[in-house]
Each structure stands twice: as C-alpha cells, then as structure tokens.
Amino acid sequence: MLERRTSHDDLIDHLVRSTALRRGEAVRVVLDVLAFFDETTEEFVRRRHRELQAGGGVNTEIFERIAAELPHRAVAPPELSLRQLRRIVYG
C-alpha cells in the first residue's frame, strides 16, 4: 500500500530529522504554524486587540502596537491607519 504524502511532507521530514519531535508532533506543529499564518489581517487585528485589552491595555496604546506589529507578519498587509484598525475592531 502506498503511503499518503502531503504537500508539507518535506518540511515534516526535516523537522523529524533536525529536532527531537516525533512525526505526529511535527505534523501538529506544521499545521499549527500554517493555521497561524492563514489568519487574515482582520482576524489578526481583532485577536491582538482582544489579547492586549485582556492584558489591561488601553485602545490608544493597543492600536499603535498592532500597527507596529503588522509589518512584521510573514506576509505583511498594506500599511493601515489607526482609524482603519479601529474600524476592523468596531465596524
């Protein structure tokens, strides 16, 4: 019977060879990382706003921090103004 291969098997094989991760753990790590980077800009802004607000941040600081974090995403979105960030969160 042929083993089913996914498009990320080379990466999974590399992780198994280069770390102490077992194959199942490496698969889970790859899927978690892919899910993280699959997050849209809007989802990221809303999630970070919730996280920073739960940590006691105030909106002025929160939106400035989110604006500073966005360019460092794996696929950086176009620069968004603080007003655009507020609209993503509050509509």
A tleap script that builds the chain and sets N, CA, C and O, in Angstrom:
source leaprc.protein.ff14SB
mol = sequence {
  NMET LEU GLU ARG ARG THR SER HIE ASP ASP
  LEU ILE ASP HIE LEU VAL ARG SER THR ALA
  LEU ARG ARG GLY GLU ALA VAL ARG VAL VAL
  LEU ASP VAL LEU ALA PHE PHE ASP GLU THR
  THR GLU GLU PHE VAL ARG ARG ARG HIE ARG
  GLU LEU GLN ALA GLY GLY GLY VAL ASN THR
  GLU ILE PHE GLU ARG ILE ALA ALA GLU LEU
  PRO HIE ARG ALA VAL ALA PRO PRO GLU LEU
  SER LEU ARG GLN LEU ARG ARG ILE VAL TYR
  CGLY
}
set mol.1.N position { 0.838 -1.181 0.000 }
set mol.1.CA position { 0.000 0.000 0.000 }
set mol.1.C position { 0.883 1.244 0.000 }
set mol.1.O position { 1.858 1.314 0.748 }
set mol.2.N position { 0.552 2.204 -0.818 }
set mol.2.CA position { 1.318 3.440 -0.894 }
set mol.2.C position { 1.006 4.336 0.292 }
set mol.2.O position { -0.144 4.478 0.707 }
set mol.3.N position { 2.064 4.936 0.824 }
set mol.3.CA position { 1.893 5.894 1.929 }
set mol.3.C position { 1.361 7.203 1.362 }
set mol.3.O position { 1.843 7.693 0.341 }
set mol.4.N position { 0.376 7.754 2.028 }
set mol.4.CA position { -0.199 9.035 1.582 }
set mol.4.C position { 0.749 10.167 1.953 }
set mol.4.O position { 1.138 10.301 3.113 }
set mol.5.N position { 1.119 10.976 0.976 }
set mol.5.CA position { 2.029 12.095 1.190 }
set mol.5.C position { 1.263 13.402 1.061 }
set mol.5.O position { 0.358 13.525 0.236 }
set mol.6.N position { 1.632 14.374 1.882 }
set mol.6.CA position { 1.015 15.694 1.801 }
set mol.6.C position { 2.015 16.676 1.201 }
set mol.6.O position { 3.188 16.346 1.025 }
set mol.7.N position { 1.558 17.855 0.896 }
set mol.7.CA position { 2.443 18.853 0.300 }
set mol.7.C position { 3.499 19.361 1.285 }
set mol.7.O position { 4.435 20.054 0.888 }
set mol.8.N position { 3.353 19.023 2.555 }
set mol.8.CA position { 4.294 19.518 3.568 }
set mol.8.C position { 5.185 18.417 4.117 }
set mol.8.O position { 5.869 18.615 5.120 }
set mol.9.N position { 5.183 17.259 3.470 }
set mol.9.CA position { 5.971 16.137 3.974 }
set mol.9.C position { 7.461 16.430 4.026 }
set mol.9.O position { 8.137 15.971 4.946 }
set mol.10.N position { 7.994 17.180 3.068 }
set mol.10.CA position { 9.424 17.514 3.107 }
set mol.10.C position { 9.761 18.316 4.362 }
set mol.10.O position { 10.783 18.080 5.007 }
set mol.11.N position { 8.889 19.267 4.701 }
set mol.11.CA position { 9.096 20.070 5.907 }
set mol.11.C position { 8.971 19.195 7.154 }
set mol.11.O position { 9.777 19.308 8.078 }
set mol.12.N position { 7.972 18.334 7.178 }
set mol.12.CA position { 7.776 17.435 8.324 }
set mol.12.C position { 8.980 16.513 8.474 }
set mol.12.O position { 9.483 16.328 9.582 }
set mol.13.N position { 9.444 15.939 7.376 }
set mol.13.CA position { 10.641 15.074 7.421 }
set mol.13.C position { 11.838 15.837 7.961 }
set mol.13.O position { 12.602 15.305 8.766 }
set mol.14.N position { 12.005 17.080 7.525 }
set mol.14.CA position { 13.123 17.906 8.003 }
set mol.14.C position { 13.020 18.129 9.515 }
set mol.14.O position { 14.018 18.016 10.226 }
set mol.15.N position { 11.824 18.443 10.005 }
set mol.15.CA position { 11.648 18.663 11.443 }
set mol.15.C position { 11.954 17.399 12.242 }
set mol.15.O position { 12.569 17.470 13.306 }
set mol.16.N position { 11.534 16.265 11.742 }
set mol.16.CA position { 11.794 14.993 12.435 }
set mol.16.C position { 13.301 14.725 12.486 }
set mol.16.O position { 13.821 14.275 13.507 }
set mol.17.N position { 14.003 15.005 11.371 }
set mol.17.CA position { 15.454 14.786 11.326 }
set mol.17.C position { 16.225 15.778 12.183 }
set mol.17.O position { 17.231 15.416 12.792 }
set mol.18.N position { 15.768 17.022 12.240 }
set mol.18.CA position { 16.569 18.080 12.861 }
set mol.18.C position { 16.146 18.456 14.286 }
set mol.18.O position { 16.772 19.310 14.913 }
set mol.19.N position { 15.095 17.826 14.790 }
set mol.19.CA position { 14.633 18.113 16.155 }
set mol.19.C position { 14.325 16.806 16.869 }
set mol.19.O position { 14.472 15.722 16.305 }
set mol.20.N position { 13.900 16.927 18.106 }
set mol.20.CA position { 13.510 15.747 18.873 }
set mol.20.C position { 12.033 15.402 18.678 }
set mol.20.O position { 11.503 14.528 19.364 }
set mol.21.N position { 11.373 16.083 17.751 }
set mol.21.CA position { 9.952 15.848 17.526 }
set mol.21.C position { 9.730 14.510 16.830 }
set mol.21.O position { 10.477 14.123 15.931 }
set mol.22.N position { 8.687 13.819 17.270 }
set mol.22.CA position { 8.243 12.627 16.541 }
set mol.22.C position { 7.383 13.097 15.382 }
set mol.22.O position { 6.964 14.254 15.350 }
set mol.23.N position { 7.115 12.212 14.432 }
set mol.23.CA position { 6.388 12.602 13.222 }
set mol.23.C position { 5.029 13.228 13.547 }
set mol.23.O position { 4.698 14.271 12.984 }
set mol.24.N position { 4.247 12.636 14.422 }
set mol.24.CA position { 2.937 13.180 14.771 }
set mol.24.C position { 3.036 14.574 15.368 }
set mol.24.O position { 2.207 15.439 15.085 }
set mol.25.N position { 4.055 14.788 16.196 }
set mol.25.CA position { 4.262 16.110 16.784 }
set mol.25.C position { 4.671 17.124 15.709 }
set mol.25.O position { 4.215 18.267 15.724 }
set mol.26.N position { 5.520 16.706 14.791 }
set mol.26.CA position { 5.959 17.593 13.714 }
set mol.26.C position { 4.782 17.972 12.823 }
set mol.26.O position { 4.672 19.121 12.393 }
set mol.27.N position { 3.907 17.017 12.546 }
set mol.27.CA position { 2.711 17.307 11.747 }
set mol.27.C position { 1.872 18.358 12.447 }
set mol.27.O position { 1.420 19.316 11.820 }
set mol.28.N position { 1.660 18.184 13.750 }
set mol.28.CA position { 0.850 19.141 14.504 }
set mol.28.C position { 1.487 20.532 14.508 }
set mol.28.O position { 0.782 21.532 14.371 }
set mol.29.N position { 2.802 20.606 14.662 }
set mol.29.CA position { 3.492 21.899 14.643 }
set mol.29.C position { 3.313 22.577 13.285 }
set mol.29.O position { 2.997 23.765 13.219 }
set mol.30.N position { 3.512 21.834 12.218 }
set mol.30.CA position { 3.369 22.415 10.876 }
set mol.30.C position { 1.942 22.914 10.665 }
set mol.30.O position { 1.738 24.016 10.156 }
set mol.31.N position { 0.960 22.109 11.052 }
set mol.31.CA position { -0.436 22.529 10.881 }
set mol.31.C position { -0.761 23.753 11.726 }
set mol.31.O position { -1.497 24.634 11.279 }
set mol.32.N position { -0.220 23.822 12.951 }
set mol.32.CA position { -0.436 24.998 13.802 }
set mol.32.C position { 0.187 26.251 13.189 }
set mol.32.O position { -0.423 27.320 13.201 }
set mol.33.N position { 1.390 26.122 12.658 }
set mol.33.CA position { 2.066 27.266 12.045 }
set mol.33.C position { 1.300 27.722 10.805 }
set mol.33.O position { 1.107 28.921 10.602 }
set mol.34.N position { 0.865 26.775 9.979 }
set mol.34.CA position { 0.095 27.132 8.790 }
set mol.34.C position { -1.206 27.836 9.166 }
set mol.34.O position { -1.595 28.807 8.518 }
set mol.35.N position { -1.879 27.354 10.206 }
set mol.35.CA position { -3.119 27.997 10.653 }
set mol.35.C position { -2.839 29.419 11.147 }
set mol.35.O position { -3.618 30.337 10.892 }
set mol.36.N position { -1.724 29.589 11.852 }
set mol.36.CA position { -1.355 30.911 12.348 }
set mol.36.C position { -1.159 31.882 11.190 }
set mol.36.O position { -1.646 33.011 11.242 }
set mol.37.N position { -0.458 31.460 10.156 }
set mol.37.CA position { -0.186 32.345 9.034 }
set mol.37.C position { -1.344 32.440 8.058 }
set mol.37.O position { -1.322 33.276 7.154 }
set mol.38.N position { -2.343 31.607 8.223 }
set mol.38.CA position { -3.534 31.665 7.381 }
set mol.38.C position { -4.514 32.729 7.892 }
set mol.38.O position { -5.486 33.062 7.215 }
set mol.39.N position { -4.251 33.253 9.081 }
set mol.39.CA position { -5.108 34.265 9.689 }
set mol.39.C position { -5.104 35.531 8.826 }
set mol.39.O position { -4.042 36.025 8.449 }
set mol.40.N position { -6.287 36.048 8.518 }
set mol.40.CA position { -6.371 37.279 7.739 }
set mol.40.C position { -5.921 38.463 8.584 }
set mol.40.O position { -5.796 38.363 9.804 }
set mol.41.N position { -5.680 39.580 7.915 }
set mol.41.CA position { -5.309 40.800 8.636 }
set mol.41.C position { -6.399 41.179 9.634 }
set mol.41.O position { -6.108 41.537 10.775 }
set mol.42.N position { -7.652 41.100 9.198 }
set mol.42.CA position { -8.759 41.462 10.084 }
set mol.42.C position { -8.821 40.539 11.298 }
set mol.42.O position { -9.030 41.001 12.420 }
set mol.43.N position { -8.640 39.239 11.078 }
set mol.43.CA position { -8.657 38.285 12.194 }
set mol.43.C position { -7.498 38.565 13.152 }
set mol.43.O position { -7.672 38.509 14.369 }
set mol.44.N position { -6.318 38.865 12.606 }
set mol.44.CA position { -5.160 39.188 13.432 }
set mol.44.C position { -5.430 40.423 14.280 }
set mol.44.O position { -5.177 40.423 15.485 }
set mol.45.N position { -5.948 41.483 13.646 }
set mol.45.CA position { -6.203 42.738 14.371 }
set mol.45.C position { -7.202 42.494 15.496 }
set mol.45.O position { -6.992 42.956 16.617 }
set mol.46.N position { -8.269 41.783 15.216 }
set mol.46.CA position { -9.282 41.518 16.253 }
set mol.46.C position { -8.713 40.664 17.384 }
set mol.46.O position { -8.949 40.938 18.560 }
set mol.47.N position { -7.956 39.620 17.014 }
set mol.47.CA position { -7.367 38.749 18.044 }
set mol.47.C position { -6.397 39.514 18.916 }
set mol.47.O position { -6.463 39.421 20.142 }
set mol.48.N position { -5.483 40.282 18.299 }
set mol.48.CA position { -4.496 41.036 19.085 }
set mol.48.C position { -5.174 42.086 19.949 }
set mol.48.O position { -4.755 42.312 21.084 }
set mol.49.N position { -6.220 42.735 19.431 }
set mol.49.CA position { -6.942 43.718 20.227 }
set mol.49.C position { -7.507 43.051 21.478 }
set mol.49.O position { -7.363 43.571 22.585 }
set mol.50.N position { -8.151 41.895 21.297 }
set mol.50.CA position { -8.708 41.169 22.464 }
set mol.50.C position { -7.607 40.803 23.456 }
set mol.50.O position { -7.765 40.999 24.661 }
set mol.51.N position { -6.493 40.274 22.953 }
set mol.51.CA position { -5.399 39.860 23.830 }
set mol.51.C position { -4.821 41.036 24.603 }
set mol.51.O position { -4.618 40.953 25.815 }
set mol.52.N position { -4.558 42.126 23.902 }
set mol.52.CA position { -3.955 43.290 24.556 }
set mol.52.C position { -4.935 43.967 25.507 }
set mol.52.O position { -4.535 44.468 26.558 }
set mol.53.N position { -6.200 43.985 25.148 }
set mol.53.CA position { -7.217 44.563 26.023 }
set mol.53.C position { -7.357 43.714 27.289 }
set mol.53.O position { -7.490 44.251 28.388 }
set mol.54.N position { -7.328 42.394 27.130 }
set mol.54.CA position { -7.410 41.495 28.293 }
set mol.54.C position { -6.201 41.664 29.203 }
set mol.54.O position { -6.282 41.415 30.406 }
set mol.55.N position { -5.081 42.087 28.625 }
set mol.55.CA position { -3.873 42.331 29.407 }
set mol.55.C position { -3.847 43.701 30.051 }
set mol.55.O position { -2.849 44.078 30.666 }
set mol.56.N position { -4.935 44.455 29.919 }
set mol.56.CA position { -5.029 45.751 30.573 }
set mol.56.C position { -4.650 46.933 29.699 }
set mol.56.O position { -4.590 48.062 30.187 }
set mol.57.N position { -4.395 46.701 28.426 }
set mol.57.CA position { -4.030 47.797 27.535 }
set mol.57.C position { -5.205 48.711 27.252 }
set mol.57.O position { -6.365 48.306 27.332 }
set mol.58.N position { -4.883 49.947 26.921 }
set mol.58.CA position { -5.918 50.911 26.526 }
set mol.58.C position { -5.836 51.084 25.010 }
set mol.58.O position { -4.778 50.901 24.408 }
set mol.59.N position { -6.969 51.438 24.405 }
set mol.59.CA position { -7.058 51.449 22.955 }
set mol.59.C position { -5.965 52.269 22.271 }
set mol.59.O position { -5.434 51.843 21.246 }
set mol.60.N position { -5.625 53.420 22.811 }
set mol.60.CA position { -4.594 54.254 22.184 }
set mol.60.C position { -3.300 53.462 22.024 }
set mol.60.O position { -2.698 53.452 20.950 }
set mol.61.N position { -2.882 52.804 23.091 }
set mol.61.CA position { -1.647 52.007 23.054 }
set mol.61.C position { -1.835 50.741 22.217 }
set mol.61.O position { -0.937 50.343 21.476 }
set mol.62.N position { -3.000 50.115 22.339 }
set mol.62.CA position { -3.270 48.861 21.634 }
set mol.62.C position { -3.167 49.055 20.129 }
set mol.62.O position { -2.478 48.290 19.454 }
set mol.63.N position { -3.841 50.069 19.593 }
set mol.63.CA position { -3.838 50.263 18.145 }
set mol.63.C position { -2.463 50.666 17.635 }
set mol.63.O position { -2.088 50.283 16.526 }
set mol.64.N position { -1.709 51.419 18.405 }
set mol.64.CA position { -0.345 51.756 17.992 }
set mol.64.C position { 0.532 50.507 17.971 }
set mol.64.O position { 1.358 50.334 17.075 }
set mol.65.N position { 0.349 49.647 18.954 }
set mol.65.CA position { 1.141 48.412 18.995 }
set mol.65.C position { 0.783 47.496 17.828 }
set mol.65.O position { 1.668 46.933 17.183 }
set mol.66.N position { -0.515 47.345 17.555 }
set mol.66.CA position { -0.939 46.499 16.436 }
set mol.66.C position { -0.374 47.054 15.126 }
set mol.66.O position { 0.121 46.296 14.291 }
set mol.67.N position { -0.447 48.357 14.950 }
set mol.67.CA position { 0.101 48.985 13.733 }
set mol.67.C position { 1.593 48.695 13.605 }
set mol.67.O position { 2.093 48.509 12.495 }
set mol.68.N position { 2.308 48.655 14.727 }
set mol.68.CA position { 3.748 48.368 14.695 }
set mol.68.C position { 4.026 46.887 14.429 }
set mol.68.O position { 5.063 46.549 13.858 }
set mol.69.N position { 3.120 46.008 14.833 }
set mol.69.CA position { 3.310 44.565 14.644 }
set mol.69.C position { 2.989 44.112 13.218 }
set mol.69.O position { 3.620 43.183 12.714 }
set mol.70.N position { 2.033 44.743 12.570 }
set mol.70.CA position { 1.578 44.281 11.252 }
set mol.70.C position { 2.688 44.147 10.207 }
set mol.70.O position { 2.700 43.156 9.477 }
set mol.71.N position { 3.617 45.093 10.103 }
set mol.71.CA position { 4.654 44.939 9.067 }
set mol.71.C position { 5.570 43.729 9.283 }
set mol.71.O position { 6.305 43.342 8.375 }
set mol.72.N position { 5.531 43.141 10.458 }
set mol.72.CA position { 6.411 42.017 10.772 }
set mol.72.C position { 5.740 40.668 10.585 }
set mol.72.O position { 6.330 39.633 10.896 }
set mol.73.N position { 4.519 40.667 10.085 }
set mol.73.CA position { 3.834 39.409 9.760 }
set mol.73.C position { 4.544 38.766 8.581 }
set mol.73.O position { 5.234 39.447 7.823 }
set mol.74.N position { 4.379 37.453 8.423 }
set mol.74.CA position { 5.052 36.737 7.328 }
set mol.74.C position { 4.714 37.345 5.974 }
set mol.74.O position { 5.592 37.516 5.128 }
set mol.75.N position { 3.456 37.667 5.772 }
set mol.75.CA position { 3.029 38.378 4.567 }
set mol.75.C position { 2.384 39.660 5.057 }
set mol.75.O position { 1.205 39.693 5.409 }
set mol.76.N position { 3.171 40.694 5.070 }
set mol.76.CA position { 2.714 41.960 5.648 }
set mol.76.C position { 1.619 42.577 4.779 }
set mol.76.O position { 1.755 42.653 3.558 }
set mol.77.N position { 0.541 43.014 5.412 }
set mol.77.CA position { -0.525 43.695 4.669 }
set mol.77.C position { -0.091 45.118 4.355 }
set mol.77.O position { 0.936 45.575 4.856 }
set mol.78.N position { -0.855 45.820 3.538 }
set mol.78.CA position { -0.539 47.232 3.322 }
set mol.78.C position { -0.659 47.986 4.645 }
set mol.78.O position { -1.396 47.571 5.539 }
set mol.79.N position { 0.056 49.073 4.759 }
set mol.79.CA position { 0.013 49.857 5.993 }
set mol.79.C position { -1.413 50.348 6.244 }
set mol.79.O position { -2.058 50.890 5.347 }
set mol.80.N position { -1.895 50.154 7.469 }
set mol.80.CA position { -3.239 50.577 7.852 }
set mol.80.C position { -3.142 51.698 8.867 }
set mol.80.O position { -2.311 51.654 9.774 }
set mol.81.N position { -3.991 52.702 8.713 }
set mol.81.CA position { -4.007 53.810 9.668 }
set mol.81.C position { -4.654 53.333 10.972 }
set mol.81.O position { -5.310 52.292 11.007 }
set mol.82.N position { -4.460 54.104 12.034 }
set mol.82.CA position { -5.098 53.761 13.309 }
set mol.82.C position { -6.612 53.750 13.145 }
set mol.82.O position { -7.297 52.931 13.758 }
set mol.83.N position { -7.132 54.645 12.331 }
set mol.83.CA position { -8.578 54.690 12.072 }
set mol.83.C position { -9.050 53.400 11.399 }
set mol.83.O position { -10.090 52.853 11.765 }
set mol.84.N position { -8.290 52.916 10.420 }
set mol.84.CA position { -8.651 51.667 9.745 }
set mol.84.C position { -8.614 50.492 10.719 }
set mol.84.O position { -9.466 49.606 10.651 }
set mol.85.N position { -7.649 50.477 11.613 }
set mol.85.CA position { -7.578 49.415 12.621 }
set mol.85.C position { -8.806 49.457 13.529 }
set mol.85.O position { -9.396 48.418 13.825 }
set mol.86.N position { -9.193 50.659 13.973 }
set mol.86.CA position { -10.392 50.789 14.813 }
set mol.86.C position { -11.628 50.281 14.087 }
set mol.86.O position { -12.484 49.636 14.692 }
set mol.87.N position { -11.725 50.568 12.798 }
set mol.87.CA position { -12.887 50.117 12.012 }
set mol.87.C position { -12.933 48.596 11.932 }
set mol.87.O position { -14.012 48.004 11.968 }
set mol.88.N position { -11.768 47.959 11.824 }
set mol.88.CA position { -11.749 46.495 11.793 }
set mol.88.C position { -12.324 45.938 13.080 }
set mol.88.O position { -13.088 44.972 13.054 }
set mol.89.N position { -11.969 46.529 14.191 }
set mol.89.CA position { -12.434 46.034 15.501 }
set mol.89.C position { -13.881 46.416 15.765 }
set mol.89.O position { -14.674 45.576 16.189 }
set mol.90.N position { -14.231 47.655 15.524 }
set mol.90.CA position { -15.538 48.155 15.925 }
set mol.90.C position { -16.542 48.309 14.785 }
set mol.90.O position { -17.712 48.607 15.026 }
set mol.91.N position { -16.097 48.108 13.560 }
set mol.91.CA position { -17.027 48.176 12.419 }
set mol.91.C position { -17.213 49.545 11.854 }
set mol.91.O position { -17.967 49.722 10.898 }
savepdb mol mol.pdb
quit
